[in-house]
mmCIF file of C-alpha atoms in Angstrom:
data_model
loop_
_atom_site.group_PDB
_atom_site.id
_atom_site.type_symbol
_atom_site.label_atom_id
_atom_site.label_comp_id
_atom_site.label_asym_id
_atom_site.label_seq_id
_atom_site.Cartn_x
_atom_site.Cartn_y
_atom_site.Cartn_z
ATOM 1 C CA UNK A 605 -32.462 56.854 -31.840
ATOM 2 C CA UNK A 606 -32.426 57.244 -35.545
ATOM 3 C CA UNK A 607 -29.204 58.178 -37.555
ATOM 4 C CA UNK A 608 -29.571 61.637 -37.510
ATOM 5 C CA UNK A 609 -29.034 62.031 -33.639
ATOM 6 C CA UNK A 610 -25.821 59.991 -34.568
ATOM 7 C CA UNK A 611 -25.031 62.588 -37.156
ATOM 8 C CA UNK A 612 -25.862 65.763 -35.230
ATOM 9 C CA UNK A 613 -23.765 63.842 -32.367
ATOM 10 C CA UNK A 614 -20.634 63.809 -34.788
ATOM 11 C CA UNK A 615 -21.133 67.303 -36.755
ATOM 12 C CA UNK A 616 -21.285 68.991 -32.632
ATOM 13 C CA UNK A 617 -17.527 67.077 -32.550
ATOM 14 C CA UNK A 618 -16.214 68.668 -35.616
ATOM 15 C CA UNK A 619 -17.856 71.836 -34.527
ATOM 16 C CA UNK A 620 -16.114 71.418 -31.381
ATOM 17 C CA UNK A 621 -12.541 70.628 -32.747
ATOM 18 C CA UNK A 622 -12.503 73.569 -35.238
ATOM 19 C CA UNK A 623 -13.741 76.124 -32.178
ATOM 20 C CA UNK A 624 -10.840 74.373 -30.434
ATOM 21 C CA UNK A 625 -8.253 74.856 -33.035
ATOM 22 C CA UNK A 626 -9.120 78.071 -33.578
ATOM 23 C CA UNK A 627 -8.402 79.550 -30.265
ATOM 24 C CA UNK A 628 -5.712 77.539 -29.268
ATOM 25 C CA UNK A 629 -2.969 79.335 -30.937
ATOM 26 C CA UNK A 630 -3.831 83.012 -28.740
ATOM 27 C CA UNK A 631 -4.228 80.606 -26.128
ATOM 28 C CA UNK A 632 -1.203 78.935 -25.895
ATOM 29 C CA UNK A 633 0.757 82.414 -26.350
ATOM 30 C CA UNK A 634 -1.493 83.915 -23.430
ATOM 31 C CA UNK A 635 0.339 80.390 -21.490
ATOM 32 C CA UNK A 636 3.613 81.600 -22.188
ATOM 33 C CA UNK A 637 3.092 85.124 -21.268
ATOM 34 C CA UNK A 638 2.201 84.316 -18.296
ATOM 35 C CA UNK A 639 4.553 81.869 -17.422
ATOM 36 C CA UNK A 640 2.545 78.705 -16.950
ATOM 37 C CA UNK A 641 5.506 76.188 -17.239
ATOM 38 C CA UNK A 642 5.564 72.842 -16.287
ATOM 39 C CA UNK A 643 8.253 71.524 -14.137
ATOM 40 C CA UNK A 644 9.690 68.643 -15.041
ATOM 41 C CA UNK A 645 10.808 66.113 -11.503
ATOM 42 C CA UNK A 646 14.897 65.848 -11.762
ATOM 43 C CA UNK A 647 14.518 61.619 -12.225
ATOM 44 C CA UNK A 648 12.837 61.539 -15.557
ATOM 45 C CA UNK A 649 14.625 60.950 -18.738
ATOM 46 C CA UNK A 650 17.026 63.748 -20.341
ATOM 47 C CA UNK A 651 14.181 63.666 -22.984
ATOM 48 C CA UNK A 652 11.722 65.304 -20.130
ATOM 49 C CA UNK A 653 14.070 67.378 -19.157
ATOM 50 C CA UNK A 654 13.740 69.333 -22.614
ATOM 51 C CA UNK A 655 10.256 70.063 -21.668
ATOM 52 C CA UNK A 656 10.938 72.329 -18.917
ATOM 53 C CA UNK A 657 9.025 75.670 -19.314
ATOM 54 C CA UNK A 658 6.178 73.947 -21.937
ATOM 55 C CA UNK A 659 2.501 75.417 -20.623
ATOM 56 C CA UNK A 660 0.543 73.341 -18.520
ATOM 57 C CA UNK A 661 -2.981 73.853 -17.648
ATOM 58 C CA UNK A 662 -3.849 73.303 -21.467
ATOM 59 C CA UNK A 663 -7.417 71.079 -20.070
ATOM 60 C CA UNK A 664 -8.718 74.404 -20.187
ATOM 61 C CA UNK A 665 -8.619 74.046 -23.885
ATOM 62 C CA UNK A 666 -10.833 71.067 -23.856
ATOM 63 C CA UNK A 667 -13.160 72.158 -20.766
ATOM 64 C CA UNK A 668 -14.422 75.555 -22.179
ATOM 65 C CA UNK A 669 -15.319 74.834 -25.399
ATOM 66 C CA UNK A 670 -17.240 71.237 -24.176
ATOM 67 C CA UNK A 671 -18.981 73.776 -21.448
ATOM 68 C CA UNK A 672 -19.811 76.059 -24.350
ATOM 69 C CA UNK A 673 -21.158 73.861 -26.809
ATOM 70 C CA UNK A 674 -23.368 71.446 -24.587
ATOM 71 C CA UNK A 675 -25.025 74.789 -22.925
ATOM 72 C CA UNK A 676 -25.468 75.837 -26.683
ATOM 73 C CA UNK A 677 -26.582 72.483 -27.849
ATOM 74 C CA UNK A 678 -28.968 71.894 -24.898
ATOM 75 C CA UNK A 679 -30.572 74.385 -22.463
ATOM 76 C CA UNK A 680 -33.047 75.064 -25.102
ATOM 77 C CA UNK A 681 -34.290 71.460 -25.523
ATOM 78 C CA UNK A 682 -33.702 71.182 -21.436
ATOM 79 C CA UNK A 683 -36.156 74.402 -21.086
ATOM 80 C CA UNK A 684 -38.689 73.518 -23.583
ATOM 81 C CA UNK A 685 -39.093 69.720 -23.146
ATOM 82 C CA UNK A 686 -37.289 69.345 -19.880
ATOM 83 C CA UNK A 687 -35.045 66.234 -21.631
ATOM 84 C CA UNK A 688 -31.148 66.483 -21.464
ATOM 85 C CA UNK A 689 -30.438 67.537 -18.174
ATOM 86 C CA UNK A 690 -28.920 64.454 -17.207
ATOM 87 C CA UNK A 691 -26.123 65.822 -19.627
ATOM 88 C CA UNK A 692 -25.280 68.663 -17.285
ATOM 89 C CA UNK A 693 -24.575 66.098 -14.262
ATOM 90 C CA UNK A 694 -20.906 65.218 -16.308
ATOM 91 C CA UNK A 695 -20.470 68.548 -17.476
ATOM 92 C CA UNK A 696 -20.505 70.092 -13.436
ATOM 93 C CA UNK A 697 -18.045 67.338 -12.843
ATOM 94 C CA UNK A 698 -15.882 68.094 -15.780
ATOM 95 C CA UNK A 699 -15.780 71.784 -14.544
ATOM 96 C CA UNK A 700 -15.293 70.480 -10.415
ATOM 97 C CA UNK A 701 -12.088 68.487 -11.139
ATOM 98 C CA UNK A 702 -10.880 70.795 -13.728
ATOM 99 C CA UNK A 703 -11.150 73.271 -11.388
ATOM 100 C CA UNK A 704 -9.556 71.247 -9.012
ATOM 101 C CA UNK A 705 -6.857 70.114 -11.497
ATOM 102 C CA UNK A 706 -5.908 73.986 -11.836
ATOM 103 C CA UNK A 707 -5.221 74.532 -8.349
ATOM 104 C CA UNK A 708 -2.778 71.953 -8.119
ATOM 105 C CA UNK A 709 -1.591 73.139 -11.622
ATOM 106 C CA UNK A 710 -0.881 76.414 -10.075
ATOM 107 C CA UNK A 711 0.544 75.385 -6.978
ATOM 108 C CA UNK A 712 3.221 72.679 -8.715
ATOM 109 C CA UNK A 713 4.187 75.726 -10.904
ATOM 110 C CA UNK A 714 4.573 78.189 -7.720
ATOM 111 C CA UNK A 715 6.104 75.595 -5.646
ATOM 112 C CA UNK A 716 9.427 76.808 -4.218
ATOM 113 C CA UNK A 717 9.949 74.443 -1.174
ATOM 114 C CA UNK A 718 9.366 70.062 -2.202
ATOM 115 C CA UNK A 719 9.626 68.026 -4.862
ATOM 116 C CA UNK A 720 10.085 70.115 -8.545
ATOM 117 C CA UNK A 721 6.237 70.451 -9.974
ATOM 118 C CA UNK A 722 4.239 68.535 -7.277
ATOM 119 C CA UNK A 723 1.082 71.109 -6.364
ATOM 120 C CA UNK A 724 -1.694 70.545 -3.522
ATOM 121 C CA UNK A 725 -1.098 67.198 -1.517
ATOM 122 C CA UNK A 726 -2.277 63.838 -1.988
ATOM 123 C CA UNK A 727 -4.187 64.210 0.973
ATOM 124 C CA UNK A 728 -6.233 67.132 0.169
ATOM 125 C CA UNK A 729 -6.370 66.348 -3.442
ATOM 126 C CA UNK A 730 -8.158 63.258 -2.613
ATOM 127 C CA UNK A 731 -10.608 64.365 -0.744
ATOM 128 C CA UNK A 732 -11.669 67.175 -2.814
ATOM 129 C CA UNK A 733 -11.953 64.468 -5.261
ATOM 130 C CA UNK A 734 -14.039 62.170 -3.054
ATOM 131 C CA UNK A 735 -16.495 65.067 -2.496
ATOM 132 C CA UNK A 736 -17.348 66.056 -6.310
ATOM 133 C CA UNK A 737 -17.452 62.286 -6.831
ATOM 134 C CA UNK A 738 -19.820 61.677 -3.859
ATOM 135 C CA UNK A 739 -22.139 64.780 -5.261
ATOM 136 C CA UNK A 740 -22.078 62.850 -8.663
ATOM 137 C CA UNK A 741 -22.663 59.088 -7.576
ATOM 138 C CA UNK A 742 -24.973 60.795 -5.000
ATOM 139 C CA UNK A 743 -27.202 62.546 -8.432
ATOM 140 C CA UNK A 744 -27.350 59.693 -10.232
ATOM 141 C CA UNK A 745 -27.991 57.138 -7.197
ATOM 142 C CA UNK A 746 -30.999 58.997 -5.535
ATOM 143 C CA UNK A 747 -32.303 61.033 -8.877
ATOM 144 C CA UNK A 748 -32.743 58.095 -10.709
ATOM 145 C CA UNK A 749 -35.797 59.330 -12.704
ATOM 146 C CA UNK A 750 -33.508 61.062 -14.832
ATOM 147 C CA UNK A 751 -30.963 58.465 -15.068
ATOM 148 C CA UNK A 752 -31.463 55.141 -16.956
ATOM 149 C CA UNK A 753 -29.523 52.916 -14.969
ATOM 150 C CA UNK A 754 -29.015 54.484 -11.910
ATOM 151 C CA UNK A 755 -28.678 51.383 -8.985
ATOM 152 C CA UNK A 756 -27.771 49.204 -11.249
ATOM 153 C CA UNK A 757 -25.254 46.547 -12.454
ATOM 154 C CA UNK A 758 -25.188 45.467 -16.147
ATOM 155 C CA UNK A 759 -23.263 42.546 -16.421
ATOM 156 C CA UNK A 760 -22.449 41.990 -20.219
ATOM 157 C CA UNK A 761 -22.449 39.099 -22.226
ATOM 158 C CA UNK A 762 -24.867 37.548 -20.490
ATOM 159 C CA UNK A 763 -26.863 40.749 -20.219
ATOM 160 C CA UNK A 764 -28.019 40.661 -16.965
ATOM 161 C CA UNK A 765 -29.028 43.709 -15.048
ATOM 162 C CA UNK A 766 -28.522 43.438 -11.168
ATOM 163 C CA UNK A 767 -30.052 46.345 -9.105
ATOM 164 C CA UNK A 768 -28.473 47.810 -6.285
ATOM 165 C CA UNK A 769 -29.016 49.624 -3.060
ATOM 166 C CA UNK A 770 -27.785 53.440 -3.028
ATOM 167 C CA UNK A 771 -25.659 52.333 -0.097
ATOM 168 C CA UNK A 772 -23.652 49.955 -2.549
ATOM 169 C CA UNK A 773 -24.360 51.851 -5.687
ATOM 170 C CA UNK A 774 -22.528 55.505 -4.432
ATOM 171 C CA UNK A 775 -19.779 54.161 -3.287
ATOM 172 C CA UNK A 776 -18.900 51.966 -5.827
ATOM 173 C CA UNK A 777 -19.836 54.948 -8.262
ATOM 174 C CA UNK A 778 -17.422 57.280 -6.584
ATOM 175 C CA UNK A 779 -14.517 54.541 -6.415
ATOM 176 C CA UNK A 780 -15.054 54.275 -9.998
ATOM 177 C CA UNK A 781 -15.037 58.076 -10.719
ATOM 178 C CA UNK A 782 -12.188 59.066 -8.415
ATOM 179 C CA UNK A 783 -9.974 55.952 -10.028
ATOM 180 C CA UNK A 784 -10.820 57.084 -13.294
ATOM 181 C CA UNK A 785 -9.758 60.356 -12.429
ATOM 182 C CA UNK A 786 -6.204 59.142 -10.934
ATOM 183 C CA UNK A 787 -5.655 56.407 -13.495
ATOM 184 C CA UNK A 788 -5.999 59.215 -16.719
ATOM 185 C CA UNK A 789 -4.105 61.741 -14.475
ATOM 186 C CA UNK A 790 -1.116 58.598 -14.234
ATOM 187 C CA UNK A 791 -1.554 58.152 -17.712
ATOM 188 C CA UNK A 792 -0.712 62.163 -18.405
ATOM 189 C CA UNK A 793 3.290 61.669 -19.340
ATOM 190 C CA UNK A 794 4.138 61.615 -22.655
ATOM 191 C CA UNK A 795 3.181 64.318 -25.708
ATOM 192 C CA UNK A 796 -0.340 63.660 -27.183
ATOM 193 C CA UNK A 797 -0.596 60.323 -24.740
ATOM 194 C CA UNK A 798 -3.668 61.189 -22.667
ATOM 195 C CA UNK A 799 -5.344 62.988 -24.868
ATOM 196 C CA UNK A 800 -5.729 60.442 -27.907
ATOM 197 C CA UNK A 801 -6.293 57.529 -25.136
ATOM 198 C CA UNK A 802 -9.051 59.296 -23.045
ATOM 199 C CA UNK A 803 -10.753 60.107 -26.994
ATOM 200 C CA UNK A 804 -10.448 56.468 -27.831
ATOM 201 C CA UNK A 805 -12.017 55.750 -24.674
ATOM 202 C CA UNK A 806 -15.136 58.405 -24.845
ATOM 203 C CA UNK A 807 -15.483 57.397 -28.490
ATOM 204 C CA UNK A 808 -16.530 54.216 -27.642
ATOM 205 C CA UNK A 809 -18.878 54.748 -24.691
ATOM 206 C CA UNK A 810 -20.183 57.782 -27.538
ATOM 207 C CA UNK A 811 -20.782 54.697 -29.509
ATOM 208 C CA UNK A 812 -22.319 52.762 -26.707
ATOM 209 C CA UNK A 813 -24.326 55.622 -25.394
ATOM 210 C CA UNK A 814 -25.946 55.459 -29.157
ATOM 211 C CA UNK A 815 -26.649 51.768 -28.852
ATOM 212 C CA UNK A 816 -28.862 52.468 -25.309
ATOM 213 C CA UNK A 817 -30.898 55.684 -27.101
ATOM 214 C CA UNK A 818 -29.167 57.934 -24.558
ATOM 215 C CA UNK A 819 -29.017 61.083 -27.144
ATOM 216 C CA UNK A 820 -27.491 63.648 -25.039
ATOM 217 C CA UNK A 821 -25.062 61.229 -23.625
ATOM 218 C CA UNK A 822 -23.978 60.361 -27.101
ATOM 219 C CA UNK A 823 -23.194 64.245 -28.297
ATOM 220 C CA UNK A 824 -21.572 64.482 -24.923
ATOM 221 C CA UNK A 825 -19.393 61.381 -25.434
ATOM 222 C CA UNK A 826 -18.307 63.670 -29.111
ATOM 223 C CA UNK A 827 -17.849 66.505 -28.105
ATOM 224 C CA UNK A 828 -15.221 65.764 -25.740
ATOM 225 C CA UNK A 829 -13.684 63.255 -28.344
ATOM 226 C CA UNK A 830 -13.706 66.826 -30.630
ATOM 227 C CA UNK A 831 -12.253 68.555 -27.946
ATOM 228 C CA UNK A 832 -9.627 66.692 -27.291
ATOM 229 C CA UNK A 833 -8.610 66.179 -30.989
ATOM 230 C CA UNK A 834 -7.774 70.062 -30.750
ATOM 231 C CA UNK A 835 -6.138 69.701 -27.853
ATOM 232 C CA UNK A 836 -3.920 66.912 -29.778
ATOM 233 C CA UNK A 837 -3.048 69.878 -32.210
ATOM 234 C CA UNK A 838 -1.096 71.513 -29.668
ATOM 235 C CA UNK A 839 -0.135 68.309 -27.607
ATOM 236 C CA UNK A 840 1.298 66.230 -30.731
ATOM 237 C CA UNK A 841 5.405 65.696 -30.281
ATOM 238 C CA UNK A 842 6.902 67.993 -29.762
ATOM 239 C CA UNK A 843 4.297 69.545 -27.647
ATOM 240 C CA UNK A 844 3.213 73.115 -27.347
ATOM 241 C CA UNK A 845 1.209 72.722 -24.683
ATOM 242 C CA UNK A 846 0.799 70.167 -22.339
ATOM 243 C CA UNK A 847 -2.772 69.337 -20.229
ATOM 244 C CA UNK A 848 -1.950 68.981 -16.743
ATOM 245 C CA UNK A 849 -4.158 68.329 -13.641
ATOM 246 C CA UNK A 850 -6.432 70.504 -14.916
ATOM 247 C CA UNK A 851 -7.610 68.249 -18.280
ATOM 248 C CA UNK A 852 -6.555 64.923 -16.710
ATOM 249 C CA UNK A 853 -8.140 64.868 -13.657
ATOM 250 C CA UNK A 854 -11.258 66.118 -15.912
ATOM 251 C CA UNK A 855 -11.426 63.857 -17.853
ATOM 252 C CA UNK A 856 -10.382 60.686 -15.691
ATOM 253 C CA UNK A 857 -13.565 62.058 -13.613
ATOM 254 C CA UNK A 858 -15.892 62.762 -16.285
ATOM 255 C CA UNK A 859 -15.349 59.483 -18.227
ATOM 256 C CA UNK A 860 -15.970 57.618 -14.901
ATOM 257 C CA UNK A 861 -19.184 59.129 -14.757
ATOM 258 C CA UNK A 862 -20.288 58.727 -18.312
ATOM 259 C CA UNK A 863 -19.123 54.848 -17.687
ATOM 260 C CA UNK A 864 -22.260 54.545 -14.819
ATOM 261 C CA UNK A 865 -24.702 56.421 -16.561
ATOM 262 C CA UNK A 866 -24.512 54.155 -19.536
ATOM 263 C CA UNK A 867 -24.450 51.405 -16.954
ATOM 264 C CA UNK A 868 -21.743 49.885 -18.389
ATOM 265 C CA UNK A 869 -18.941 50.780 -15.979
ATOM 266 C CA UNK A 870 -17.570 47.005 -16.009
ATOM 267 C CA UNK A 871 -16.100 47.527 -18.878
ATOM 268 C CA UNK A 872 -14.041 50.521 -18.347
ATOM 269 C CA UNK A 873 -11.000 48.747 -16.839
ATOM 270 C CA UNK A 874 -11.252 47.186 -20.628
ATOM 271 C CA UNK A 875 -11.978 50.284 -22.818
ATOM 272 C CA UNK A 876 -9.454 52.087 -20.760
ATOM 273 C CA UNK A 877 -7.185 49.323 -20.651
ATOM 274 C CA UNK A 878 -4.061 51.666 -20.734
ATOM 275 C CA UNK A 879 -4.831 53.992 -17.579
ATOM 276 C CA UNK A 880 -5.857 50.730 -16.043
ATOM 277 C CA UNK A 881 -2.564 49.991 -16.828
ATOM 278 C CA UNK A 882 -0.520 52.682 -16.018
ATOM 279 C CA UNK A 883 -2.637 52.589 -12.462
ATOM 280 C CA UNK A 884 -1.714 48.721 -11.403
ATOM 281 C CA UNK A 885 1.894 49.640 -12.150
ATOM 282 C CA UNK A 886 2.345 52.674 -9.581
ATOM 283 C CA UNK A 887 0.467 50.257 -7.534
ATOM 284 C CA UNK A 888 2.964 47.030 -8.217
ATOM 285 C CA UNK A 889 5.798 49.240 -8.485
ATOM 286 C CA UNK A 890 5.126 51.076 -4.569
ATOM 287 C CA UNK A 891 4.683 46.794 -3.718
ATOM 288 C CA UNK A 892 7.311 45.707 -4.518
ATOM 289 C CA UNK A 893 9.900 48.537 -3.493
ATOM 290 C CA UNK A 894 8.291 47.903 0.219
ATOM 291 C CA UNK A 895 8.376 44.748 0.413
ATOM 292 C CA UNK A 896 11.623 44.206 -0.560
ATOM 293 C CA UNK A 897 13.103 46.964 1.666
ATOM 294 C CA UNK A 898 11.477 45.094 4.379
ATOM 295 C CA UNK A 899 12.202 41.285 3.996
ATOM 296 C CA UNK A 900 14.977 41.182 1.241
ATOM 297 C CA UNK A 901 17.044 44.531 2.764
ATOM 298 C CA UNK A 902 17.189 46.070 -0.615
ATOM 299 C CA UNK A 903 15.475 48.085 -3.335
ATOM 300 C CA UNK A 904 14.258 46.173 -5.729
ATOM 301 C CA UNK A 905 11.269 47.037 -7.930
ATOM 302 C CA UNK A 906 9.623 45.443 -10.762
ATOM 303 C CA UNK A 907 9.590 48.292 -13.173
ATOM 304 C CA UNK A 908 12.367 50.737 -14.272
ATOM 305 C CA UNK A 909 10.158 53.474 -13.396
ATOM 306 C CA UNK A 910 6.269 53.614 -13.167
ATOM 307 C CA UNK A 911 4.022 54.555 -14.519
ATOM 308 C CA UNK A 912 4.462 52.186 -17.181
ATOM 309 C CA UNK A 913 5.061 54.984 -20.027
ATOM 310 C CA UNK A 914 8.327 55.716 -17.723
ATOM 311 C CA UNK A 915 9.117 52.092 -17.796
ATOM 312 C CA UNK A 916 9.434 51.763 -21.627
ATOM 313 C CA UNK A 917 11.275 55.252 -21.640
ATOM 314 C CA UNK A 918 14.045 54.270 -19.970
ATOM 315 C CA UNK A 919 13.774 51.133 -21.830
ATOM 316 C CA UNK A 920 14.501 52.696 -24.859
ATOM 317 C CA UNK A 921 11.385 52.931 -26.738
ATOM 318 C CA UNK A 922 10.945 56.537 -28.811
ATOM 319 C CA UNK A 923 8.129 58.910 -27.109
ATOM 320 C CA UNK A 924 6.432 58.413 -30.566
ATOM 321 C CA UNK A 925 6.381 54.549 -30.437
ATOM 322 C CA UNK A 926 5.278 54.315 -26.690
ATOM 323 C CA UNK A 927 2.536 57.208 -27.603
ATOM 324 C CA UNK A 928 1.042 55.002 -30.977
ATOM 325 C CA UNK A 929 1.809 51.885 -29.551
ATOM 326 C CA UNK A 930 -0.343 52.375 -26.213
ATOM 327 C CA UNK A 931 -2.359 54.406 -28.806
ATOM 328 C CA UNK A 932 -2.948 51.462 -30.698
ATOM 329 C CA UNK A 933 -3.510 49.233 -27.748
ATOM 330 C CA UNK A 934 -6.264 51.496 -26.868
ATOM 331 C CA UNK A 935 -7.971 51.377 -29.824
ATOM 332 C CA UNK A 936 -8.592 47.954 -29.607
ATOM 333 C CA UNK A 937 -9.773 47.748 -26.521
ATOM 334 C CA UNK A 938 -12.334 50.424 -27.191
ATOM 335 C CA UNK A 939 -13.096 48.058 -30.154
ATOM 336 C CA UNK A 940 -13.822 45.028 -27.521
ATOM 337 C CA UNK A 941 -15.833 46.845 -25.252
ATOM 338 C CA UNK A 942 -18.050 48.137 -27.650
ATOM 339 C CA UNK A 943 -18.239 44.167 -28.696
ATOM 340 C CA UNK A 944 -19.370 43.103 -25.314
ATOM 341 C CA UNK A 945 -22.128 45.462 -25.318
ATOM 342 C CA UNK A 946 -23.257 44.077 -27.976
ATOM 343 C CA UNK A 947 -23.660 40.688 -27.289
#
C-alpha cells in the first residue's frame, strides 16, 4: 500500500473532524433542549457533582459522521470492485453497541427508582453485548475469505502465526470484543479521558492496519481517530458534552474488533494499556472488598475508589493531570505496540 492510501487515510480524518466540529455546536444545544443530562452517583467527588445536568449520549457525535463518511468513502469501490466490505463488519458493530449504549443512556437518565444514573442492567446489557459480539467474531471466523487473518493467532516478536479452530477463534474473539467494550466504557469518567485514549489506541492499530496493506481498515482506524478529536472539542474540561454508553460501549466494541481483523489482538491489553487498567482495578477492587468482608470481618479495599481515575481523584490529583497523565501513558503504549509489530 503506497503512501497515498496513507494520505487519503489521514485527509478522510480531517474531513471527518471538521464535519464533526461543525455540527456539534446545534448538536449539543438540541442535548440540552431536550434534557439529556447525566446523573452524576451521590459517592463521587464534589468535583462530579458539578457535572450534574451536562448531556450525555454525545457518541452519537462520533458514530454518525464515521457511518457517513465510510458509506461515502466506500460503497462505490465495494460495488464496482467488490473490495472494502470487510470495512462495514466494524462499522454494523459500531452502530449495534451504540445503539445499545443509548438505551441504557436513556434509561439511567429516566431512572426514578435505583441507584442515580444507572440505565438497563448488567444482566441484560451483557448479553445484548454477547450477541452483537458473537455476530461479529461469528463474520470474521466463518467468512474468512474476506478477512486476512480470520482463525488466527499472530504472536509478535517472534512472528509466528498460529491458526485456530472457529470453535476457539469466536469465542476468544467475542471475549475480546465484549472486554474491550466494558474496559473503554470503565475508562468513560473524567472530561476528554476516553475519548483521547480510545484515539491513541485506533491511531495505532490505523498505523498497524497500514503496515499489513489492509487499506480500508486503515481509513477506518482515521476516521474514528477524526471523529473523536471533534468529540474532544466538546468533551475538553470543562465539558459540554459528555459521551456516555452510547460512544463508549462503541468504541470499546469496535476497537476490539479492529484488534482481530488486523490479527494483532495480543497486543491490545498493551496499546490500551489504560482501559486495561481501569478494568483489573474494578476487578481487584470487588476482590478485595469480598474477601475481606468474609475472612478479615471488615471492609477493606485496595483502592480509594475504582476505577482507577476515581482512585487518583480522591487522591488529590487535578481532573487535568489524571486526564494528560493517563493521556500520556497511553501514548506510549500505542508507541510500543506499534514496535512489536514491527519486529
Amino acid at each position: 500500500m503506497g503512501q497515498g492510501s496513507l494520505s487519503l487515510a489521514l485527509s478522510v480524518g480531517i474531513i471527518t473532524f471538521l464535519l464533526g466540529v461543525i455540527w456539534g455546536e446545534p448538536f449539543v444545544e438540541i442535548l440540552r433542549r431536550l434534557r439529556m443530562g447525566k446523573q452524576i452517583q451521590v459517592e463521587l467527588s464534589e468535583q462530579h457533582q458539578k457535572k450534574v445536568g451536562t448531556p450525555t449520549t454525545g457518541g452519537i457525535m462520533i458514530v454518525i459522521p464515521v457511518v457517513v463518511v465510510v458509506i461515502a468513502l466506500n460503497i462505490a469501490q465495494v460495488v464496482q470492485t467488490g473490495n472494502g466490505a470487510s470495512t462495514f463488519l466494524p462499522v454494523i458493530v459500531l452502530v449495534g453497541f451504540s445503539i445499545l449504549g443509548f438505551i441504557d443512556d436513556l434509561e439511567g437518565i429516566r431512572r426514578t427508582r435505583g441507584p442515580i444514573g444507572t440505565g438497563i442492567s448488567a444482566r441484560a446489557k451483557f448479553n445484548a453485548q454477547l450477541i452483537l459480539a458473537g455476530f461479529a467474531a461469528g463474520t470474521i471466523s466463518l467468512f474468512n475469505g474476506g478477512f486476512s487473518f480470520a482463525n488466527e493467532l499472530y504472536i509478535p516478536l517472534i512472528g509466528v502465526t498460529i491458526g485456530l479452530h472457529p470453535i476457539i477463534f469466536i469465542p476468544i474473539a467475542m471475549f475480546i470484543i465484549v472486554g474491550t467494550s466494558n474496559a473503554i466504557n470503565l475508562t468513560d469518567g473524567l472530561d476528554g479521558l476516553a475519548g483521547i485514549i480510545t484515539a491513541s489506541a485506533f491511531a495505532s492499530y490505523g498505523v498497524i492496519a497500514y503496515l499489513q496493506g489492509q487499506i480500508f481498515l486503515v481509513q477506518l482506524c482515521f476516521i474514528i481517530v477524526g471523529a473523536c478529536f471533534a468529540f474532544l472539542w466538546y468533551n475538553a474540561h470543562p465539558a459540554q458534552l459528555f459521551m456516555g454508553d452510547t460512544g463508549s460501549l462503541a468504541l470499546g466494541a469496535t476497537l476490539g474488533t479492529v484488534a482481530v481483523m488486523t490479527g494483532q489482538w495480543l497486543l491490545l491489553p498493551i496499546i490500551a494499556i489504560v482501559p486495561v487498567a481501569e478494568t483489573i482495578s474494578v476487578i481487584l477492587q470487588v476482590a478485595s472488598a469480598r474477601y475481606s468482608r468474609k475472612y478479615l470481618g471488615e471492609d477493606r479495599r485496595i483502592f480509594r475508589q475504582a476505577p482507577l481515575h476515581n482512585h487518583f481523584d480522591l487522591g488529590g490529583w487535578s481532573e487535568t493531570q489524571i486526564v494528560q497523565r493517563f493521556w500520556l501513558v497511553g501514548i506510549l503504549a500505542g508507541m510500543v505496540g506499534v514496535a512489536f509489530a514491527l519486529l
